[in-house]
Structure formats: structure tokens, C-alpha cells
């Protein structure tokens, strides 16, 4: 069953389509939105052996001229080096503004290819085909693109919307289990923000097998929420900040763990800890933290990590790119489905965390 | 006398201010639009010795924290290398989204700093202080940013609007004369597009001294026209294409001349030649070409060059980034003040040019 969710920003309107086995009809869907053109398939070394040939055939039989560029897998590819390589390749293929990019992969591919699409010739069209659960529920929707600097993650990027996001939940079958679980961390975050039916849906998830079973519903609910937020506020001035629930502490612990934690795992930790801290401060009602913990633990997501509250954790927090004039805005839950903003000075946040966060080491 | 021209795009509204001696009041003007913050002054090796200290003092006395980065002068700085250096420097200074960039220089500095501002942290604020006539009348208004690739000029960039463009015509006194003349090439292009009073104004320019004498008026007329076009059409889908008058042949001859011609000189050649060719084809009325030639020659701008119609010229034309599906749109003048579009296939354009353009070699 095909589900379509519309996203609308100041400059651009597009659809996110959730289509089981959609990858095997990719040519048809691209033909509906794009005239005949050259298409650069950007993918990584993990995805290419499984899907590159199928995607290339889909494009060919739909009358497109397909080019293929395979990027090394992993966060390290969100680099200047890979960005330049990608753009040089587009220029070598003589890509014009009427050609397009097809990003087939997880968040790394989506972020890198999205940035390339947004700056090559001041912007060429792109379609996102996210293949990890994390990318399907989060990074492929909203138009954020990025590469990393030595100084921090996602420090260079743009807001740039694709022409279509095509999500095929069946590709999760070929995804390593730990990546499915981390993606579910972001799903829980969305469900906690939305509450109501979405939070109810997550009560059915008692194992990784349940994530597969309900993948279409979980993805659709997450995307619908994110699409609504992005439609209202593309560039993160207010409403979009809600999506950062669990991310301030999450990013810091992810950074401090130096690659040991996946992003969705770090978000799970950040989400649980911010609930625990705000519940202690009487701003989050009981038993919100307990409910969140149950949902996360049902699939084996972590609630804490030894990198939490280490010097590296605080160093990362200090360089959070959402700090403005020495202040940052923590997102917390008054209860499930009722998030709120807590703007505070960085200095006070750190004093508070040093007092309240357990040092597990 | 201060003149203000408003520019409005989908996302952003800002002012272009033309202020004789504005540089010596920079701190006041920045204070009006920006809260206290860190400001990175980006400038080049030619401009820095003359203005860097004054600008730094202006910022300091207005309560800003000024940082300074000096880039090598010249088109070669529109490179990945300088972009990465600039962005690494912003990260090293711990620039956040509430800090800002001040670009003080010609088109190279404006394009490079503009691109950096648009992608660092997905966009931080920027003020443009163009110091060449070309930048004052053209590149600083409209929000185009860019670096070059080996494959061609301006192949990587964004559309990103500044918070303010502050133009001080008195800085032209320290600009080498050839750069003043080339800037006037773009002024003539604008005047030819607008006609009426603007074209009349250029009839007063009989020498380079006259450019200085009427600089405020010439800049204001050019900026007003460009602001109008950009306000109506930020991303060059139609109306903005008019600004490309003289640029298709101009870019190609500039490229073929391999650095020997300045951009405004190449535009002068492109403008004259497109008039001549279309007048021969009876689409431009006589004596438009003659009028254009008089205006250009009054200040010593070239009408032709030995690089015109060379193999390198045709090679550059073939890689014009405005070609879509093998077609391009030539802009021509029916008469002064009345431009029109001529969409054509690249193949036919080249056959036509090979027949009609003089090979001077």
C-alpha cells in the first residue's frame, strides 16, 4: 500500500512516498516527476552491491541516462574530500541544471549528495531514496544537508529540498539489525513528541521483529510529523527545534563516545536522560521517564553510556552549534505528546548537568 | 547623500545603501542591523593594506569583536582551498549562527565569503562592502555566491542574500583605473537594458574621470535595476536572465583569453558583438550597435578581441552552464531599453557564429 505525505516549504513542494517494493518501480516514479535527463546515482559501498544494478536498470528502462558513483561507507565520507570528488564527477559528466541526482543510501549519502546537489551550478534537482531506518524516518525529510569538519559534525551544509523522497520499507530486510534499532531511537523521539496514536503504536513494539512488522506505519507516522514541522518552519527558527528533543545530550555523548555509539543510540540516551533530569526538576510529570525507558529498552536501546558526563562530553556540549550568544534551548517533555522549550545559559546547563548527571566511569 | 535601494526575495529583505564615505561610518550602520557579535572581516591582499585597519577600528568602536582574514587577491582564490581555509577559520574562532561575516573587497571576496556564509552552520549572516566598481554595480547585489572549478567559472555556489550591502563610491579613488573601466562595462549593459534616463545618464560619460564624477548616480541606477530584477526573480528562471545580456559571448571570450581580459571588458565585447550580429539579422534596429559602440569606446572599452571565434572560444561556449538540453537563450536588444529572449539550439548558435563572427587571428 502506497502512502504519500506532502512537504511544503517557502520555495518548494514535494512528496514523501512510502512504497513497499518501491525500489523495483523506481523508474516509473521518477518518470512522473522528471523529464528525460542524466541521473547520477550516488550510493555507498554497502548499498551498491545489493541495489546499484537494480536501480541502474530501473533508470535505463525508464529512458534516463544513468551514471553511478560509489562512495566509501561511513560518517567519514561526509567530508570536503568526498564532496569535491562528487562535484568534480558531475562536472566531468557535463551535468547541467536540467540533470539530477538520485541519492540511494543512509544519512551519510543523503547529506553528502544533498549538499552537492544544492551547490553544484547553484542547485540541481535531487531525489532521495533512503535505505536505513534512520534516514527513512528522519534525515531524508526536511532538506538538511551536511558534511562534517574536524571541529564538529554537520558544521557545513544547506537547507535544500528534494523533488521526491521515495521510501521502500522492504530494504530494511538487508539492513544490519543494530542500524534498524538505532533508527527506532528517532522513531521513539518522534512518538514522544506527538503522543496520542503514534505513542500508542510504539506500545506494540516489543522486539526488533516488531519494528520490521510495523515498519510502514512507524515510518509514515514519523514522516508525517516531521513533514508537518518542516512545512511550518523550514530553517529551524522555532517549531523545528522540537525535533532536537534528546539531541543536545545525545550529540554530546555521541561525540564523546568517538564512534562507539550510533546516532540513534545516542539520541535514545539523550532522550531518556533529559526526561530523567526534568522529571527530577518537576518539569516533567511522572511516569514519563519510566514510559520512555520501557519503549527504548523493549528493543535494547541504551539509556546511558560511560561517555556520559566525561570531560569529552562537556567539551562537545560547549561546541554545540545551536548555542547562540552563550545560550541554548533544551527541549523537554511536560508529558508524552507535550514538549516544551527551556532556554538557558550554557554555563548554568553545565553546572546543572555536573551536579545531576551520573558519572558512570 | 545617502541612497537606499530595497531588495526583497522569498526568504529575505535587505537594503543596498550607497553612501559616499560610508566606510568611515561602518560601525554605525552595522549596529543598526546587527546585535553585538563576532564579525569576521574577509578581505584580500590588495584591499587589506588600505582599509583593514579602518574597518577593524569601526567594528571595535561599535562594540563588535572583529576578526580578520586576508585572502590572496585574484580569481584563483575562488577555490575549494580558500573556501575550506575560510570555513576552518570560522570554526576555529568558534563562530555561531549569531555571528557574522563582513566581506570587504571585489567580486572574488564577495563570491567566496558569500558562499562560506551560506554553508557554514547552514547559513550565518553576511554584510557585503564591495570595493570594486564591478562588485558595486553587479556582483554584490542579487545574492549569487560562487567558487570556480577546473571545469569552469562559478560552477559551485548558492543563492544567499546578505543583510546589507554598503557601497562607498569614494573607495573607487584607490581602485586601479582598468578596474573602474571594466566595471563601467556592466553599467553600460544595465543602461542598455533599462534605456530612458539611465541610458541618457551614460551619454555624459566621455572619459574615466566622468565615471568617478557620476559614480554615485551610475551605481544607484545599476543597483536599482538589478534589485528590481532580483526582487521579481531570485533564482534566474526568467526575468533574471536578462542580466545575461552580453554574457554568453562575453564569458566565452573571457575564458578563451585565459586571464588577459577582465570580466567587464569581456562583457563589453559580448554586448557589442551580440548587438552587431542581431542587427545584421534584422532583430536589432539600427543604430543600436553604433550607440553601444560609442558608449563603450568613450572610456576605452574593447569591442573585439583576438580570442573571439577561436577554438577555445567555441569550446568555452559549449560548456556554458546556462545550456539546458542542448539549448541556450541568447539575450538581445530590439533597441536600447527593449531586451528580448532568443532561445536556440547550441548547435545552431555555433554554426551561426562561425559564419558571422570575424576571426581576427
PDB file of N, CA and C in Angstrom, chain A residues 10-11 35-37 80 83-84 87-88 91-92 94 96-99 111 115 118-123 143-146 149-151 154-159 234-236 319-325, chain B residues 10-11 35-37 80 83-84 87-88 91-92 94 96-99 111 115 118-123 143-146 149-151 154-159 234-236 319-325:
ATOM      1  N   UNK A  10       8.919  27.304   1.731  1.00  0.00           N
ATOM      2  CA  UNK A  10       8.758  28.587   1.033  1.00  0.00           C
ATOM      3  C   UNK A  10       9.008  28.450  -0.470  1.00  0.00           C
ATOM      4  N   UNK A  11      10.037  27.661  -0.821  1.00  0.00           N
ATOM      5  CA  UNK A  11      10.461  27.595  -2.220  1.00  0.00           C
ATOM      6  C   UNK A  11       9.947  26.389  -2.974  1.00  0.00           C
ATOM      7  N   UNK A  35      11.612  15.019 -16.439  1.00  0.00           N
ATOM      8  CA  UNK A  35      11.780  14.791 -17.871  1.00  0.00           C
ATOM      9  C   UNK A  35      13.035  13.937 -18.066  1.00  0.00           C
ATOM     10  N   UNK A  36      13.201  13.409 -19.269  1.00  0.00           N
ATOM     11  CA  UNK A  36      14.411  12.622 -19.572  1.00  0.00           C
ATOM     12  C   UNK A  36      15.652  13.447 -19.278  1.00  0.00           C
ATOM     13  N   UNK A  37      16.601  12.827 -18.593  1.00  0.00           N
ATOM     14  CA  UNK A  37      17.814  13.556 -18.221  1.00  0.00           C
ATOM     15  C   UNK A  37      18.903  12.570 -17.802  1.00  0.00           C
ATOM     16  N   UNK A  80      34.917  17.205   2.992  1.00  0.00           N
ATOM     17  CA  UNK A  80      35.242  18.032   1.832  1.00  0.00           C
ATOM     18  C   UNK A  80      35.735  17.145   0.689  1.00  0.00           C
ATOM     19  N   UNK A  83      32.966  15.412  -1.067  1.00  0.00           N
ATOM     20  CA  UNK A  83      32.111  16.418  -1.707  1.00  0.00           C
ATOM     21  C   UNK A  83      32.746  16.908  -3.011  1.00  0.00           C
ATOM     22  N   UNK A  84      34.035  17.204  -2.935  1.00  0.00           N
ATOM     23  CA  UNK A  84      34.756  17.692  -4.117  1.00  0.00           C
ATOM     24  C   UNK A  84      34.805  16.607  -5.193  1.00  0.00           C
ATOM     25  N   UNK A  87      31.390  16.423  -6.853  1.00  0.00           N
ATOM     26  CA  UNK A  87      31.108  17.573  -7.730  1.00  0.00           C
ATOM     27  C   UNK A  87      32.001  17.552  -8.971  1.00  0.00           C
ATOM     28  N   UNK A  88      33.262  17.182  -8.795  1.00  0.00           N
ATOM     29  CA  UNK A  88      34.140  17.052  -9.968  1.00  0.00           C
ATOM     30  C   UNK A  88      33.587  16.010 -10.938  1.00  0.00           C
ATOM     31  N   UNK A  91      30.743  17.491 -12.921  1.00  0.00           N
ATOM     32  CA  UNK A  91      31.285  18.371 -13.966  1.00  0.00           C
ATOM     33  C   UNK A  91      31.879  17.542 -15.106  1.00  0.00           C
ATOM     34  N   UNK A  92      32.563  16.448 -14.749  1.00  0.00           N
ATOM     35  CA  UNK A  92      33.174  15.592 -15.778  1.00  0.00           C
ATOM     36  C   UNK A  92      32.100  14.935 -16.649  1.00  0.00           C
ATOM     37  N   UNK A  94      29.522  16.431 -17.452  1.00  0.00           N
ATOM     38  CA  UNK A  94      28.849  17.596 -18.045  1.00  0.00           C
ATOM     39  C   UNK A  94      27.403  17.738 -17.578  1.00  0.00           C
ATOM     40  N   UNK A  96      24.184  19.398 -16.342  1.00  0.00           N
ATOM     41  CA  UNK A  96      23.630  20.753 -16.415  1.00  0.00           C
ATOM     42  C   UNK A  96      22.521  20.880 -15.373  1.00  0.00           C
ATOM     43  N   UNK A  97      21.935  22.078 -15.334  1.00  0.00           N
ATOM     44  CA  UNK A  97      20.857  22.308 -14.372  1.00  0.00           C
ATOM     45  C   UNK A  97      19.619  21.477 -14.644  1.00  0.00           C
ATOM     46  N   UNK A  98      19.526  20.875 -15.817  1.00  0.00           N
ATOM     47  CA  UNK A  98      18.352  20.040 -16.070  1.00  0.00           C
ATOM     48  C   UNK A  98      18.614  18.570 -15.785  1.00  0.00           C
ATOM     49  N   UNK A  99      19.800  18.221 -15.291  1.00  0.00           N
ATOM     50  CA  UNK A  99      20.072  16.842 -14.888  1.00  0.00           C
ATOM     51  C   UNK A  99      19.746  16.680 -13.392  1.00  0.00           C
ATOM     52  N   UNK A 111      22.970  13.212   3.082  1.00  0.00           N
ATOM     53  CA  UNK A 111      23.534  14.508   3.471  1.00  0.00           C
ATOM     54  C   UNK A 111      24.575  15.000   2.465  1.00  0.00           C
ATOM     55  N   UNK A 115      23.999  18.032  -0.241  1.00  0.00           N
ATOM     56  CA  UNK A 115      24.835  19.234  -0.259  1.00  0.00           C
ATOM     57  C   UNK A 115      25.398  19.474  -1.659  1.00  0.00           C
ATOM     58  N   UNK A 118      22.833  20.883  -3.901  1.00  0.00           N
ATOM     59  CA  UNK A 118      22.431  22.252  -3.575  1.00  0.00           C
ATOM     60  C   UNK A 118      23.451  23.298  -4.024  1.00  0.00           C
ATOM     61  N   UNK A 119      24.697  22.906  -4.205  1.00  0.00           N
ATOM     62  CA  UNK A 119      25.714  23.901  -4.569  1.00  0.00           C
ATOM     63  C   UNK A 119      26.258  23.725  -5.994  1.00  0.00           C
ATOM     64  N   UNK A 120      26.095  22.563  -6.596  1.00  0.00           N
ATOM     65  CA  UNK A 120      26.580  22.402  -7.970  1.00  0.00           C
ATOM     66  C   UNK A 120      25.686  23.228  -8.904  1.00  0.00           C
ATOM     67  N   UNK A 121      26.272  24.144  -9.659  1.00  0.00           N
ATOM     68  CA  UNK A 121      25.518  25.078 -10.530  1.00  0.00           C
ATOM     69  C   UNK A 121      24.453  25.847  -9.738  1.00  0.00           C
ATOM     70  N   UNK A 122      24.720  26.104  -8.474  1.00  0.00           N
ATOM     71  CA  UNK A 122      23.771  26.763  -7.550  1.00  0.00           C
ATOM     72  C   UNK A 122      22.461  25.993  -7.407  1.00  0.00           C
ATOM     73  N   UNK A 123      22.546  24.669  -7.597  1.00  0.00           N
ATOM     74  CA  UNK A 123      21.375  23.852  -7.309  1.00  0.00           C
ATOM     75  C   UNK A 123      20.854  23.059  -8.488  1.00  0.00           C
ATOM     76  N   UNK A 143      15.187  18.382   4.283  1.00  0.00           N
ATOM     77  CA  UNK A 143      16.081  19.143   3.436  1.00  0.00           C
ATOM     78  C   UNK A 143      17.377  19.598   4.071  1.00  0.00           C
ATOM     79  N   UNK A 144      17.731  19.045   5.229  1.00  0.00           N
ATOM     80  CA  UNK A 144      19.043  19.394   5.783  1.00  0.00           C
ATOM     81  C   UNK A 144      20.114  18.594   5.075  1.00  0.00           C
ATOM     82  N   UNK A 145      21.167  19.282   4.645  1.00  0.00           N
ATOM     83  CA  UNK A 145      22.300  18.588   4.031  1.00  0.00           C
ATOM     84  C   UNK A 145      23.533  18.957   4.838  1.00  0.00           C
ATOM     85  N   UNK A 146      24.585  18.160   4.763  1.00  0.00           N
ATOM     86  CA  UNK A 146      25.771  18.478   5.575  1.00  0.00           C
ATOM     87  C   UNK A 146      26.977  17.633   5.250  1.00  0.00           C
ATOM     88  N   UNK A 149      33.187  18.791   9.798  1.00  0.00           N
ATOM     89  CA  UNK A 149      34.538  19.352   9.881  1.00  0.00           C
ATOM     90  C   UNK A 149      35.266  18.640  11.024  1.00  0.00           C
ATOM     91  N   UNK A 150      36.567  18.805  11.084  1.00  0.00           N
ATOM     92  CA  UNK A 150      37.309  18.291  12.237  1.00  0.00           C
ATOM     93  C   UNK A 150      36.722  18.882  13.516  1.00  0.00           C
ATOM     94  N   UNK A 151      36.277  20.122  13.437  1.00  0.00           N
ATOM     95  CA  UNK A 151      35.749  20.825  14.607  1.00  0.00           C
ATOM     96  C   UNK A 151      34.377  20.322  15.046  1.00  0.00           C
ATOM     97  N   UNK A 154      28.367  18.052  10.969  1.00  0.00           N
ATOM     98  CA  UNK A 154      27.344  18.847  10.262  1.00  0.00           C
ATOM     99  C   UNK A 154      27.601  20.348  10.325  1.00  0.00           C
ATOM    100  N   UNK A 155      28.856  20.763  10.396  1.00  0.00           N
ATOM    101  CA  UNK A 155      29.146  22.196  10.520  1.00  0.00           C
ATOM    102  C   UNK A 155      29.052  22.928   9.182  1.00  0.00           C
ATOM    103  N   UNK A 156      29.035  22.166   8.093  1.00  0.00           N
ATOM    104  CA  UNK A 156      28.873  22.786   6.774  1.00  0.00           C
ATOM    105  C   UNK A 156      27.683  22.131   6.082  1.00  0.00           C
ATOM    106  N   UNK A 157      26.769  22.926   5.566  1.00  0.00           N
ATOM    107  CA  UNK A 157      25.605  22.355   4.892  1.00  0.00           C
ATOM    108  C   UNK A 157      24.640  23.413   4.409  1.00  0.00           C
ATOM    109  N   UNK A 158      23.499  22.939   3.934  1.00  0.00           N
ATOM    110  CA  UNK A 158      22.475  23.845   3.405  1.00  0.00           C
ATOM    111  C   UNK A 158      21.094  23.305   3.784  1.00  0.00           C
ATOM    112  N   UNK A 159      20.082  24.138   3.575  1.00  0.00           N
ATOM    113  CA  UNK A 159      18.705  23.657   3.555  1.00  0.00           C
ATOM    114  C   UNK A 159      18.321  23.540   2.086  1.00  0.00           C
ATOM    115  N   UNK A 234      10.894  25.795   7.886  1.00  0.00           N
ATOM    116  CA  UNK A 234      11.979  25.095   7.199  1.00  0.00           C
ATOM    117  C   UNK A 234      13.329  25.252   7.887  1.00  0.00           C
ATOM    118  N   UNK A 235      13.618  26.446   8.363  1.00  0.00           N
ATOM    119  CA  UNK A 235      15.002  26.713   8.754  1.00  0.00           C
ATOM    120  C   UNK A 235      15.217  26.805  10.260  1.00  0.00           C
ATOM    121  N   UNK A 236      14.357  26.089  10.984  1.00  0.00           N
ATOM    122  CA  UNK A 236      14.680  25.817  12.372  1.00  0.00           C
ATOM    123  C   UNK A 236      14.670  27.035  13.286  1.00  0.00           C
ATOM    124  N   UNK A 319      30.571  23.082  22.403  1.00  0.00           N
ATOM    125  CA  UNK A 319      30.679  23.462  20.992  1.00  0.00           C
ATOM    126  C   UNK A 319      29.434  23.120  20.195  1.00  0.00           C
ATOM    127  N   UNK A 320      28.337  22.839  20.891  1.00  0.00           N
ATOM    128  CA  UNK A 320      27.066  22.592  20.198  1.00  0.00           C
ATOM    129  C   UNK A 320      26.759  23.773  19.291  1.00  0.00           C
ATOM    130  N   UNK A 321      26.443  23.488  18.002  1.00  0.00           N
ATOM    131  CA  UNK A 321      26.278  24.611  17.067  1.00  0.00           C
ATOM    132  C   UNK A 321      24.949  25.326  17.266  1.00  0.00           C
ATOM    133  N   UNK A 322      24.113  24.817  18.177  1.00  0.00           N
ATOM    134  CA  UNK A 322      22.855  25.519  18.443  1.00  0.00           C
ATOM    135  C   UNK A 322      22.974  26.545  19.564  1.00  0.00           C
ATOM    136  N   UNK A 323      24.189  26.721  20.068  1.00  0.00           N
ATOM    137  CA  UNK A 323      24.416  27.754  21.085  1.00  0.00           C
ATOM    138  C   UNK A 323      24.457  29.130  20.412  1.00  0.00           C
ATOM    139  N   UNK A 324      23.639  30.046  20.913  1.00  0.00           N
ATOM    140  CA  UNK A 324      23.639  31.432  20.420  1.00  0.00           C
ATOM    141  C   UNK A 324      23.954  32.351  21.590  1.00  0.00           C
ATOM    142  N   UNK A 325      24.969  33.177  21.435  1.00  0.00           N
ATOM    143  CA  UNK A 325      25.308  34.140  22.488  1.00  0.00           C
ATOM    144  C   UNK A 325      25.414  33.479  23.857  1.00  0.00           C
TER     145      UNK A 325
ATOM    146  N   UNK B  10      12.157  35.806  -1.668  1.00  0.00           N
ATOM    147  CA  UNK B  10      11.194  34.948  -0.948  1.00  0.00           C
ATOM    148  C   UNK B  10      11.514  34.862   0.550  1.00  0.00           C
ATOM    149  N   UNK B  11      12.786  34.744   0.866  1.00  0.00           N
ATOM    150  CA  UNK B  11      13.186  34.491   2.250  1.00  0.00           C
ATOM    151  C   UNK B  11      13.642  35.725   3.009  1.00  0.00           C
ATOM    152  N   UNK B  35      22.950  42.827  16.279  1.00  0.00           N
ATOM    153  CA  UNK B  35      23.273  42.843  17.707  1.00  0.00           C
ATOM    154  C   UNK B  35      24.782  42.626  17.862  1.00  0.00           C
ATOM    155  N   UNK B  36      25.289  42.885  19.041  1.00  0.00           N
ATOM    156  CA  UNK B  36      26.721  42.670  19.295  1.00  0.00           C
ATOM    157  C   UNK B  36      27.089  41.231  18.971  1.00  0.00           C
ATOM    158  N   UNK B  37      28.179  41.042  18.278  1.00  0.00           N
ATOM    159  CA  UNK B  37      28.576  39.702  17.874  1.00  0.00           C
ATOM    160  C   UNK B  37      30.025  39.703  17.408  1.00  0.00           C
ATOM    161  N   UNK B  80      38.126  25.809  -3.845  1.00  0.00           N
ATOM    162  CA  UNK B  80      37.836  24.960  -2.681  1.00  0.00           C
ATOM    163  C   UNK B  80      38.835  25.257  -1.564  1.00  0.00           C
ATOM    164  N   UNK B  83      38.005  28.376   0.245  1.00  0.00           N
ATOM    165  CA  UNK B  83      36.720  28.196   0.921  1.00  0.00           C
ATOM    166  C   UNK B  83      36.906  27.384   2.209  1.00  0.00           C
ATOM    167  N   UNK B  84      37.653  26.313   2.096  1.00  0.00           N
ATOM    168  CA  UNK B  84      37.892  25.443   3.259  1.00  0.00           C
ATOM    169  C   UNK B  84      38.690  26.196   4.320  1.00  0.00           C
ATOM    170  N   UNK B  87      36.345  28.619   6.093  1.00  0.00           N
ATOM    171  CA  UNK B  87      35.394  27.948   6.981  1.00  0.00           C
ATOM    172  C   UNK B  87      36.103  27.349   8.196  1.00  0.00           C
ATOM    173  N   UNK B  88      37.277  26.778   7.984  1.00  0.00           N
ATOM    174  CA  UNK B  88      38.050  26.259   9.128  1.00  0.00           C
ATOM    175  C   UNK B  88      38.372  27.385  10.106  1.00  0.00           C
ATOM    176  N   UNK B  91      35.334  28.194  12.186  1.00  0.00           N
ATOM    177  CA  UNK B  91      35.175  27.157  13.222  1.00  0.00           C
ATOM    178  C   UNK B  91      36.203  27.353  14.335  1.00  0.00           C
ATOM    179  N   UNK B  92      37.434  27.699  13.945  1.00  0.00           N
ATOM    180  CA  UNK B  92      38.495  27.910  14.942  1.00  0.00           C
ATOM    181  C   UNK B  92      38.170  29.105  15.844  1.00  0.00           C
ATOM    182  N   UNK B  94      35.272  29.728  16.725  1.00  0.00           N
ATOM    183  CA  UNK B  94      34.012  29.298  17.370  1.00  0.00           C
ATOM    184  C   UNK B  94      32.838  30.178  16.951  1.00  0.00           C
ATOM    185  N   UNK B  96      29.295  31.138  15.832  1.00  0.00           N
ATOM    186  CA  UNK B  96      27.982  30.511  15.935  1.00  0.00           C
ATOM    187  C   UNK B  96      27.045  31.173  14.934  1.00  0.00           C
ATOM    188  N   UNK B  97      25.794  30.688  14.915  1.00  0.00           N
ATOM    189  CA  UNK B  97      24.809  31.252  13.988  1.00  0.00           C
ATOM    190  C   UNK B  97      24.468  32.704  14.288  1.00  0.00           C
ATOM    191  N   UNK B  98      24.843  33.181  15.456  1.00  0.00           N
ATOM    192  CA  UNK B  98      24.541  34.590  15.748  1.00  0.00           C
ATOM    193  C   UNK B  98      25.719  35.503  15.438  1.00  0.00           C
ATOM    194  N   UNK B  99      26.815  34.962  14.915  1.00  0.00           N
ATOM    195  CA  UNK B  99      27.935  35.807  14.492  1.00  0.00           C
ATOM    196  C   UNK B  99      27.761  36.170  13.015  1.00  0.00           C
ATOM    197  N   UNK B 111      31.978  36.783  -3.601  1.00  0.00           N
ATOM    198  CA  UNK B 111      31.503  35.449  -4.006  1.00  0.00           C
ATOM    199  C   UNK B 111      31.971  34.372  -3.021  1.00  0.00           C
ATOM    200  N   UNK B 115      29.598  32.481  -0.263  1.00  0.00           N
ATOM    201  CA  UNK B 115      29.408  31.031  -0.260  1.00  0.00           C
ATOM    202  C   UNK B 115      29.702  30.456   1.127  1.00  0.00           C
ATOM    203  N   UNK B 118      26.920  31.109   3.449  1.00  0.00           N
ATOM    204  CA  UNK B 118      25.690  30.367   3.156  1.00  0.00           C
ATOM    205  C   UNK B 118      25.758  28.916   3.582  1.00  0.00           C
ATOM    206  N   UNK B 119      26.951  28.352   3.724  1.00  0.00           N
ATOM    207  CA  UNK B 119      27.041  26.922   4.069  1.00  0.00           C
ATOM    208  C   UNK B 119      27.609  26.667   5.466  1.00  0.00           C
ATOM    209  N   UNK B 120      28.291  27.638   6.065  1.00  0.00           N
ATOM    210  CA  UNK B 120      28.796  27.410   7.427  1.00  0.00           C
ATOM    211  C   UNK B 120      27.607  27.392   8.389  1.00  0.00           C
ATOM    212  N   UNK B 121      27.445  26.320   9.138  1.00  0.00           N
ATOM    213  CA  UNK B 121      26.294  26.126  10.044  1.00  0.00           C
ATOM    214  C   UNK B 121      24.967  26.278   9.303  1.00  0.00           C
ATOM    215  N   UNK B 122      24.958  25.928   8.032  1.00  0.00           N
ATOM    216  CA  UNK B 122      23.783  26.078   7.135  1.00  0.00           C
ATOM    217  C   UNK B 122      23.343  27.532   7.021  1.00  0.00           C
ATOM    218  N   UNK B 123      24.279  28.454   7.202  1.00  0.00           N
ATOM    219  CA  UNK B 123      23.955  29.852   6.939  1.00  0.00           C
ATOM    220  C   UNK B 123      24.126  30.765   8.129  1.00  0.00           C
ATOM    221  N   UNK B 143      22.716  38.202  -4.544  1.00  0.00           N
ATOM    222  CA  UNK B 143      22.884  37.022  -3.703  1.00  0.00           C
ATOM    223  C   UNK B 143      23.521  35.823  -4.364  1.00  0.00           C
ATOM    224  N   UNK B 144      24.106  36.021  -5.548  1.00  0.00           N
ATOM    225  CA  UNK B 144      24.818  34.887  -6.134  1.00  0.00           C
ATOM    226  C   UNK B 144      26.175  34.744  -5.467  1.00  0.00           C
ATOM    227  N   UNK B 145      26.512  33.518  -5.061  1.00  0.00           N
ATOM    228  CA  UNK B 145      27.826  33.257  -4.487  1.00  0.00           C
ATOM    229  C   UNK B 145      28.475  32.159  -5.330  1.00  0.00           C
ATOM    230  N   UNK B 146      29.784  32.050  -5.296  1.00  0.00           N
ATOM    231  CA  UNK B 146      30.416  31.029  -6.141  1.00  0.00           C
ATOM    232  C   UNK B 146      31.892  30.832  -5.866  1.00  0.00           C
ATOM    233  N   UNK B 149      35.554  25.869 -10.595  1.00  0.00           N
ATOM    234  CA  UNK B 149      36.175  24.547 -10.713  1.00  0.00           C
ATOM    235  C   UNK B 149      37.156  24.597 -11.877  1.00  0.00           C
ATOM    236  N   UNK B 150      38.016  23.594 -11.978  1.00  0.00           N
ATOM    237  CA  UNK B 150      38.873  23.490 -13.159  1.00  0.00           C
ATOM    238  C   UNK B 150      38.006  23.467 -14.409  1.00  0.00           C
ATOM    239  N   UNK B 151      36.827  22.844 -14.296  1.00  0.00           N
ATOM    240  CA  UNK B 151      35.938  22.704 -15.451  1.00  0.00           C
ATOM    241  C   UNK B 151      35.259  24.013 -15.854  1.00  0.00           C
ATOM    242  N   UNK B 154      32.468  29.673 -11.615  1.00  0.00           N
ATOM    243  CA  UNK B 154      31.196  29.758 -10.876  1.00  0.00           C
ATOM    244  C   UNK B 154      30.371  28.476 -10.926  1.00  0.00           C
ATOM    245  N   UNK B 155      31.019  27.332 -11.024  1.00  0.00           N
ATOM    246  CA  UNK B 155      30.263  26.082 -11.147  1.00  0.00           C
ATOM    247  C   UNK B 155      29.738  25.595  -9.796  1.00  0.00           C
ATOM    248  N   UNK B 156      30.271  26.138  -8.712  1.00  0.00           N
ATOM    249  CA  UNK B 156      29.776  25.780  -7.372  1.00  0.00           C
ATOM    250  C   UNK B 156      29.365  27.060  -6.656  1.00  0.00           C
ATOM    251  N   UNK B 157      28.159  27.066  -6.115  1.00  0.00           N
ATOM    252  CA  UNK B 157      27.715  28.265  -5.411  1.00  0.00           C
ATOM    253  C   UNK B 157      26.306  28.122  -4.874  1.00  0.00           C
ATOM    254  N   UNK B 158      25.778  29.229  -4.384  1.00  0.00           N
ATOM    255  CA  UNK B 158      24.429  29.248  -3.802  1.00  0.00           C
ATOM    256  C   UNK B 158      23.766  30.585  -4.152  1.00  0.00           C
ATOM    257  N   UNK B 159      22.467  30.649  -3.907  1.00  0.00           N
ATOM    258  CA  UNK B 159      21.768  31.928  -3.847  1.00  0.00           C
ATOM    259  C   UNK B 159      21.615  32.251  -2.367  1.00  0.00           C
ATOM    260  N   UNK B 234      14.448  35.664  -7.957  1.00  0.00           N
ATOM    261  CA  UNK B 234      15.731  35.443  -7.306  1.00  0.00           C
ATOM    262  C   UNK B 234      16.608  34.434  -8.034  1.00  0.00           C
ATOM    263  N   UNK B 235      16.003  33.364  -8.507  1.00  0.00           N
ATOM    264  CA  UNK B 235      16.840  32.245  -8.934  1.00  0.00           C
ATOM    265  C   UNK B 235      16.899  32.052 -10.442  1.00  0.00           C
ATOM    266  N   UNK B 236      16.748  33.179 -11.151  1.00  0.00           N
ATOM    267  CA  UNK B 236      17.120  33.167 -12.555  1.00  0.00           C
ATOM    268  C   UNK B 236      16.272  32.278 -13.437  1.00  0.00           C
ATOM    269  N   UNK B 319      30.453  24.706 -23.114  1.00  0.00           N
ATOM    270  CA  UNK B 319      30.311  24.330 -21.706  1.00  0.00           C
ATOM    271  C   UNK B 319      29.638  25.408 -20.865  1.00  0.00           C
ATOM    272  N   UNK B 320      28.993  26.372 -21.548  1.00  0.00           N
ATOM    273  CA  UNK B 320      28.235  27.386 -20.813  1.00  0.00           C
ATOM    274  C   UNK B 320      27.240  26.696 -19.889  1.00  0.00           C
ATOM    275  N   UNK B 321      27.226  27.115 -18.590  1.00  0.00           N
ATOM    276  CA  UNK B 321      26.375  26.367 -17.655  1.00  0.00           C
ATOM    277  C   UNK B 321      24.900  26.732 -17.806  1.00  0.00           C
ATOM    278  N   UNK B 322      24.595  27.668 -18.686  1.00  0.00           N
ATOM    279  CA  UNK B 322      23.184  28.006 -18.913  1.00  0.00           C
ATOM    280  C   UNK B 322      22.564  27.185 -20.040  1.00  0.00           C
ATOM    281  N   UNK B 323      23.332  26.243 -20.568  1.00  0.00           N
ATOM    282  CA  UNK B 323      22.777  25.351 -21.586  1.00  0.00           C
ATOM    283  C   UNK B 323      21.901  24.282 -20.917  1.00  0.00           C
ATOM    284  N   UNK B 324      20.672  24.158 -21.397  1.00  0.00           N
ATOM    285  CA  UNK B 324      19.760  23.123 -20.900  1.00  0.00           C
ATOM    286  C   UNK B 324      19.337  22.260 -22.073  1.00  0.00           C
ATOM    287  N   UNK B 325      19.551  20.974 -21.943  1.00  0.00           N
ATOM    288  CA  UNK B 325      19.135  20.046 -23.001  1.00  0.00           C
ATOM    289  C   UNK B 325      19.608  20.507 -24.379  1.00  0.00           C
TER     290      UNK B 325
END
